[in-house]
Amino acid sequence: MSSKFVSYEERAKRHPSSAARSLLETIVRKRSNLCVSVDVTAKADFLDIIDVVGPYVCLVKTHVDIIEDFDSSLIATLQELSKKHDFLIFEDRKFADIGNTVALQYSSGVHKIASWSHITNAHPVPGPSIITGLASVGKPLGRGLLLLAEMSTKGSLAKGVYTEEAVQMARAHRDFVIGFIAQRSMNAVGKSSTDTGDEDDFLVLTPGVGLDVKGDAMGQQYRTPEEVLNDGSDVIIVGRGIYGKGPTVDIQSVQVQAERYRAAGWSAYEKRLQL
Ligand code: 5BU
């Protein structure tokens, strides 16, 4: 029986983008569709968590601008950990300005994101020029871009026509846009059922994933790995569900939770191949 979902392995073989292939190949090698979001403010906690979750993830997501004691050695260590544990890096920068400005924000400043982050993301709100601006920096480096087509928060405005336009923007820039931050598959969005055009294979990375709670006090909403995988998501993004909510980090619990979410994400994937 053939599944309506294609395996990561098959997609890795035929995906036109090398950045997307890299992520799919890592997922297959590590049997992990888990991305851990490391939203802590101390450099030591940040690196300790990544060293512990490293074996269980395909991707580490950062918000590098929240780190209080940031310096360039943090990036060097992050890159060493990425090699040691075989994961890619995704700076969740959510660019949202004119092309010229985002190109500078991506390449320059204190963080020099393009030099170390394999994947980054952008709001489609400025229109296609945000993609050309970021591509001018990221494409020569073999980087990939995700567009924010949907968000996990209550009352998000990223829906309906906005989401459809985001997908059309991505279709026009397949050489740099590898997929979306979204809550479901975007491949069929804006297409009629009789459309015989190119088959899209956009990656979908989904935040707002949790096994124990349904939300937080600031509008976040959580769904389970199984719910999001069944809706066509490819990678689950988990933050506090893994590193906790307290002021201190319990590193043993981080390891247990990372393996728990890896296993949940992978078993949801294996189940969907039977659908
Ligand atoms: P959490 O601790 O699992 O709730 O963290 C979720 C992370 O994903 C956090 O870094 C957010 O900035 C990020 N996120 C999100 O939660 N929802 C969205 O729609 C987008 C990003 Br886009």
PDB file of N, CA and C in Angstrom, residues 202-247:
ATOM      1  N   PHE A 202       7.843  21.516  -0.295  1.00  0.00           N
ATOM      2  CA  PHE A 202       8.299  22.467   0.718  1.00  0.00           C
ATOM      3  C   PHE A 202       8.381  21.788   2.078  1.00  0.00           C
ATOM      4  N   LEU A 203       9.472  22.058   2.780  1.00  0.00           N
ATOM      5  CA  LEU A 203       9.590  21.545   4.149  1.00  0.00           C
ATOM      6  C   LEU A 203       8.696  22.388   5.057  1.00  0.00           C
ATOM      7  N   VAL A 204       8.101  21.733   6.046  1.00  0.00           N
ATOM      8  CA  VAL A 204       7.294  22.462   7.026  1.00  0.00           C
ATOM      9  C   VAL A 204       7.851  22.204   8.420  1.00  0.00           C
ATOM     10  N   LEU A 205       8.267  23.277   9.065  1.00  0.00           N
ATOM     11  CA  LEU A 205       8.791  23.190  10.427  1.00  0.00           C
ATOM     12  C   LEU A 205       7.746  23.820  11.346  1.00  0.00           C
ATOM     13  N   THR A 206       7.408  23.126  12.414  1.00  0.00           N
ATOM     14  CA  THR A 206       6.262  23.549  13.214  1.00  0.00           C
ATOM     15  C   THR A 206       6.602  23.802  14.677  1.00  0.00           C
ATOM     16  N   PRO A 207       6.487  25.064  15.125  1.00  0.00           N
ATOM     17  CA  PRO A 207       6.601  25.351  16.553  1.00  0.00           C
ATOM     18  C   PRO A 207       5.233  25.237  17.213  1.00  0.00           C
ATOM     19  N   GLY A 208       5.226  25.341  18.544  1.00  0.00           N
ATOM     20  CA  GLY A 208       3.966  25.163  19.254  1.00  0.00           C
ATOM     21  C   GLY A 208       3.704  23.678  19.402  1.00  0.00           C
ATOM     22  N   VAL A 209       4.734  22.928  19.822  1.00  0.00           N
ATOM     23  CA  VAL A 209       4.584  21.477  20.009  1.00  0.00           C
ATOM     24  C   VAL A 209       4.889  21.140  21.467  1.00  0.00           C
ATOM     25  N   GLY A 210       3.973  20.395  22.091  1.00  0.00           N
ATOM     26  CA  GLY A 210       4.167  20.002  23.486  1.00  0.00           C
ATOM     27  C   GLY A 210       3.381  18.749  23.789  1.00  0.00           C
ATOM     28  N   LEU A 211       3.905  17.942  24.689  1.00  0.00           N
ATOM     29  CA  LEU A 211       3.219  16.701  25.057  1.00  0.00           C
ATOM     30  C   LEU A 211       2.430  16.857  26.355  1.00  0.00           C
ATOM     31  N   ASP A 212       2.748  17.851  27.164  1.00  0.00           N
ATOM     32  CA  ASP A 212       2.178  17.894  28.512  1.00  0.00           C
ATOM     33  C   ASP A 212       1.181  19.020  28.751  1.00  0.00           C
ATOM     34  N   VAL A 213       1.352  20.159  28.047  1.00  0.00           N
ATOM     35  CA  VAL A 213       0.434  21.280  28.283  1.00  0.00           C
ATOM     36  C   VAL A 213      -0.093  21.811  26.948  1.00  0.00           C
ATOM     37  N   LYS A 214      -1.178  22.579  27.012  1.00  0.00           N
ATOM     38  CA  LYS A 214      -1.847  23.048  25.781  1.00  0.00           C
ATOM     39  C   LYS A 214      -1.466  24.478  25.409  1.00  0.00           C
ATOM     40  N   GLY A 215      -0.784  25.186  26.329  1.00  0.00           N
ATOM     41  CA  GLY A 215      -0.417  26.562  26.009  1.00  0.00           C
ATOM     42  C   GLY A 215       0.360  27.198  27.145  1.00  0.00           C
ATOM     43  N   ASP A 216       0.699  28.513  26.974  1.00  0.00           N
ATOM     44  CA  ASP A 216       1.319  29.248  28.079  1.00  0.00           C
ATOM     45  C   ASP A 216       0.462  30.472  28.380  1.00  0.00           C
ATOM     46  N   ALA A 217       0.963  31.356  29.246  1.00  0.00           N
ATOM     47  CA  ALA A 217       0.166  32.515  29.654  1.00  0.00           C
ATOM     48  C   ALA A 217       0.304  33.672  28.670  1.00  0.00           C
ATOM     49  N   MET A 218       1.074  33.473  27.593  1.00  0.00           N
ATOM     50  CA  MET A 218       1.309  34.576  26.648  1.00  0.00           C
ATOM     51  C   MET A 218       0.884  34.216  25.224  1.00  0.00           C
ATOM     52  N   GLY A 219      -0.154  33.404  25.097  1.00  0.00           N
ATOM     53  CA  GLY A 219      -0.737  33.174  23.777  1.00  0.00           C
ATOM     54  C   GLY A 219      -0.170  32.010  22.980  1.00  0.00           C
ATOM     55  N   GLN A 220       0.861  31.348  23.513  1.00  0.00           N
ATOM     56  CA  GLN A 220       1.375  30.174  22.789  1.00  0.00           C
ATOM     57  C   GLN A 220       0.335  29.052  22.839  1.00  0.00           C
ATOM     58  N   GLN A 221       0.225  28.267  21.774  1.00  0.00           N
ATOM     59  CA  GLN A 221      -0.691  27.123  21.740  1.00  0.00           C
ATOM     60  C   GLN A 221       0.104  25.882  21.322  1.00  0.00           C
ATOM     61  N   TYR A 222      -0.085  24.774  22.042  1.00  0.00           N
ATOM     62  CA  TYR A 222       0.664  23.558  21.747  1.00  0.00           C
ATOM     63  C   TYR A 222      -0.231  22.463  21.174  1.00  0.00           C
ATOM     64  N   ARG A 223       0.336  21.730  20.218  1.00  0.00           N
ATOM     65  CA  ARG A 223      -0.282  20.489  19.729  1.00  0.00           C
ATOM     66  C   ARG A 223       0.749  19.378  19.861  1.00  0.00           C
ATOM     67  N   THR A 224       0.305  18.145  19.760  1.00  0.00           N
ATOM     68  CA  THR A 224       1.236  17.028  19.958  1.00  0.00           C
ATOM     69  C   THR A 224       2.004  16.748  18.664  1.00  0.00           C
ATOM     70  N   PRO A 225       3.142  16.038  18.780  1.00  0.00           N
ATOM     71  CA  PRO A 225       3.880  15.653  17.567  1.00  0.00           C
ATOM     72  C   PRO A 225       2.981  14.906  16.585  1.00  0.00           C
ATOM     73  N   GLU A 226       2.138  14.006  17.083  1.00  0.00           N
ATOM     74  CA  GLU A 226       1.284  13.230  16.181  1.00  0.00           C
ATOM     75  C   GLU A 226       0.301  14.135  15.437  1.00  0.00           C
ATOM     76  N   GLU A 227      -0.282  15.091  16.137  1.00  0.00           N
ATOM     77  CA  GLU A 227      -1.233  16.006  15.473  1.00  0.00           C
ATOM     78  C   GLU A 227      -0.542  16.784  14.346  1.00  0.00           C
ATOM     79  N   VAL A 228       0.654  17.316  14.624  1.00  0.00           N
ATOM     80  CA  VAL A 228       1.275  18.158  13.587  1.00  0.00           C
ATOM     81  C   VAL A 228       1.839  17.313  12.437  1.00  0.00           C
ATOM     82  N   LEU A 229       2.384  16.134  12.753  1.00  0.00           N
ATOM     83  CA  LEU A 229       2.895  15.256  11.669  1.00  0.00           C
ATOM     84  C   LEU A 229       1.743  14.828  10.751  1.00  0.00           C
ATOM     85  N   ASN A 230       0.595  14.508  11.346  1.00  0.00           N
ATOM     86  CA  ASN A 230      -0.541  14.089  10.527  1.00  0.00           C
ATOM     87  C   ASN A 230      -1.057  15.220   9.638  1.00  0.00           C
ATOM     88  N   ASP A 231      -0.807  16.466  10.050  1.00  0.00           N
ATOM     89  CA  ASP A 231      -1.209  17.607   9.215  1.00  0.00           C
ATOM     90  C   ASP A 231      -0.146  17.962   8.177  1.00  0.00           C
ATOM     91  N   GLY A 232       0.922  17.172   8.120  1.00  0.00           N
ATOM     92  CA  GLY A 232       1.905  17.385   7.053  1.00  0.00           C
ATOM     93  C   GLY A 232       3.157  18.128   7.486  1.00  0.00           C
ATOM     94  N   SER A 233       3.327  18.327   8.791  1.00  0.00           N
ATOM     95  CA  SER A 233       4.572  18.960   9.247  1.00  0.00           C
ATOM     96  C   SER A 233       5.714  17.949   9.124  1.00  0.00           C
ATOM     97  N   ASP A 234       6.932  18.467   8.904  1.00  0.00           N
ATOM     98  CA  ASP A 234       8.098  17.577   8.762  1.00  0.00           C
ATOM     99  C   ASP A 234       9.010  17.600   9.968  1.00  0.00           C
ATOM    100  N   VAL A 235       9.057  18.735  10.654  1.00  0.00           N
ATOM    101  CA  VAL A 235       9.987  18.884  11.785  1.00  0.00           C
ATOM    102  C   VAL A 235       9.232  19.517  12.941  1.00  0.00           C
ATOM    103  N   ILE A 236       9.333  18.889  14.125  1.00  0.00           N
ATOM    104  CA  ILE A 236       8.691  19.476  15.311  1.00  0.00           C
ATOM    105  C   ILE A 236       9.712  20.368  16.025  1.00  0.00           C
ATOM    106  N   ILE A 237       9.262  21.538  16.422  1.00  0.00           N
ATOM    107  CA  ILE A 237      10.131  22.483  17.141  1.00  0.00           C
ATOM    108  C   ILE A 237       9.668  22.539  18.595  1.00  0.00           C
ATOM    109  N   VAL A 238      10.557  22.188  19.500  1.00  0.00           N
ATOM    110  CA  VAL A 238      10.182  22.136  20.916  1.00  0.00           C
ATOM    111  C   VAL A 238      11.193  22.914  21.738  1.00  0.00           C
ATOM    112  N   GLY A 239      10.684  23.818  22.579  1.00  0.00           N
ATOM    113  CA  GLY A 239      11.550  24.602  23.462  1.00  0.00           C
ATOM    114  C   GLY A 239      11.371  24.193  24.908  1.00  0.00           C
ATOM    115  N   ARG A 240      10.461  24.892  25.626  1.00  0.00           N
ATOM    116  CA  ARG A 240      10.315  24.690  27.065  1.00  0.00           C
ATOM    117  C   ARG A 240       9.893  23.279  27.443  1.00  0.00           C
ATOM    118  N   GLY A 241       9.230  22.576  26.537  1.00  0.00           N
ATOM    119  CA  GLY A 241       8.884  21.171  26.800  1.00  0.00           C
ATOM    120  C   GLY A 241      10.133  20.342  27.060  1.00  0.00           C
ATOM    121  N   ILE A 242      11.278  20.803  26.569  1.00  0.00           N
ATOM    122  CA  ILE A 242      12.523  20.050  26.757  1.00  0.00           C
ATOM    123  C   ILE A 242      13.420  20.672  27.830  1.00  0.00           C
ATOM    124  N   TYR A 243      13.638  21.980  27.778  1.00  0.00           N
ATOM    125  CA  TYR A 243      14.596  22.540  28.756  1.00  0.00           C
ATOM    126  C   TYR A 243      13.914  23.096  30.001  1.00  0.00           C
ATOM    127  N   GLY A 244      12.565  23.046  30.057  1.00  0.00           N
ATOM    128  CA  GLY A 244      11.859  23.437  31.277  1.00  0.00           C
ATOM    129  C   GLY A 244      11.582  24.925  31.357  1.00  0.00           C
ATOM    130  N   LYS A 245      10.860  25.293  32.429  1.00  0.00           N
ATOM    131  CA  LYS A 245      10.424  26.700  32.565  1.00  0.00           C
ATOM    132  C   LYS A 245      11.110  27.396  33.726  1.00  0.00           C
ATOM    133  N   GLY A 246      11.843  26.628  34.524  1.00  0.00           N
ATOM    134  CA  GLY A 246      12.395  27.207  35.754  1.00  0.00           C
ATOM    135  C   GLY A 246      13.595  28.098  35.495  1.00  0.00           C
ATOM    136  N   PRO A 247      14.051  28.803  36.534  1.00  0.00           N
ATOM    137  CA  PRO A 247      15.212  29.689  36.390  1.00  0.00           C
ATOM    138  C   PRO A 247      16.512  28.916  36.208  1.00  0.00           C
TER     139      PRO A 247
END
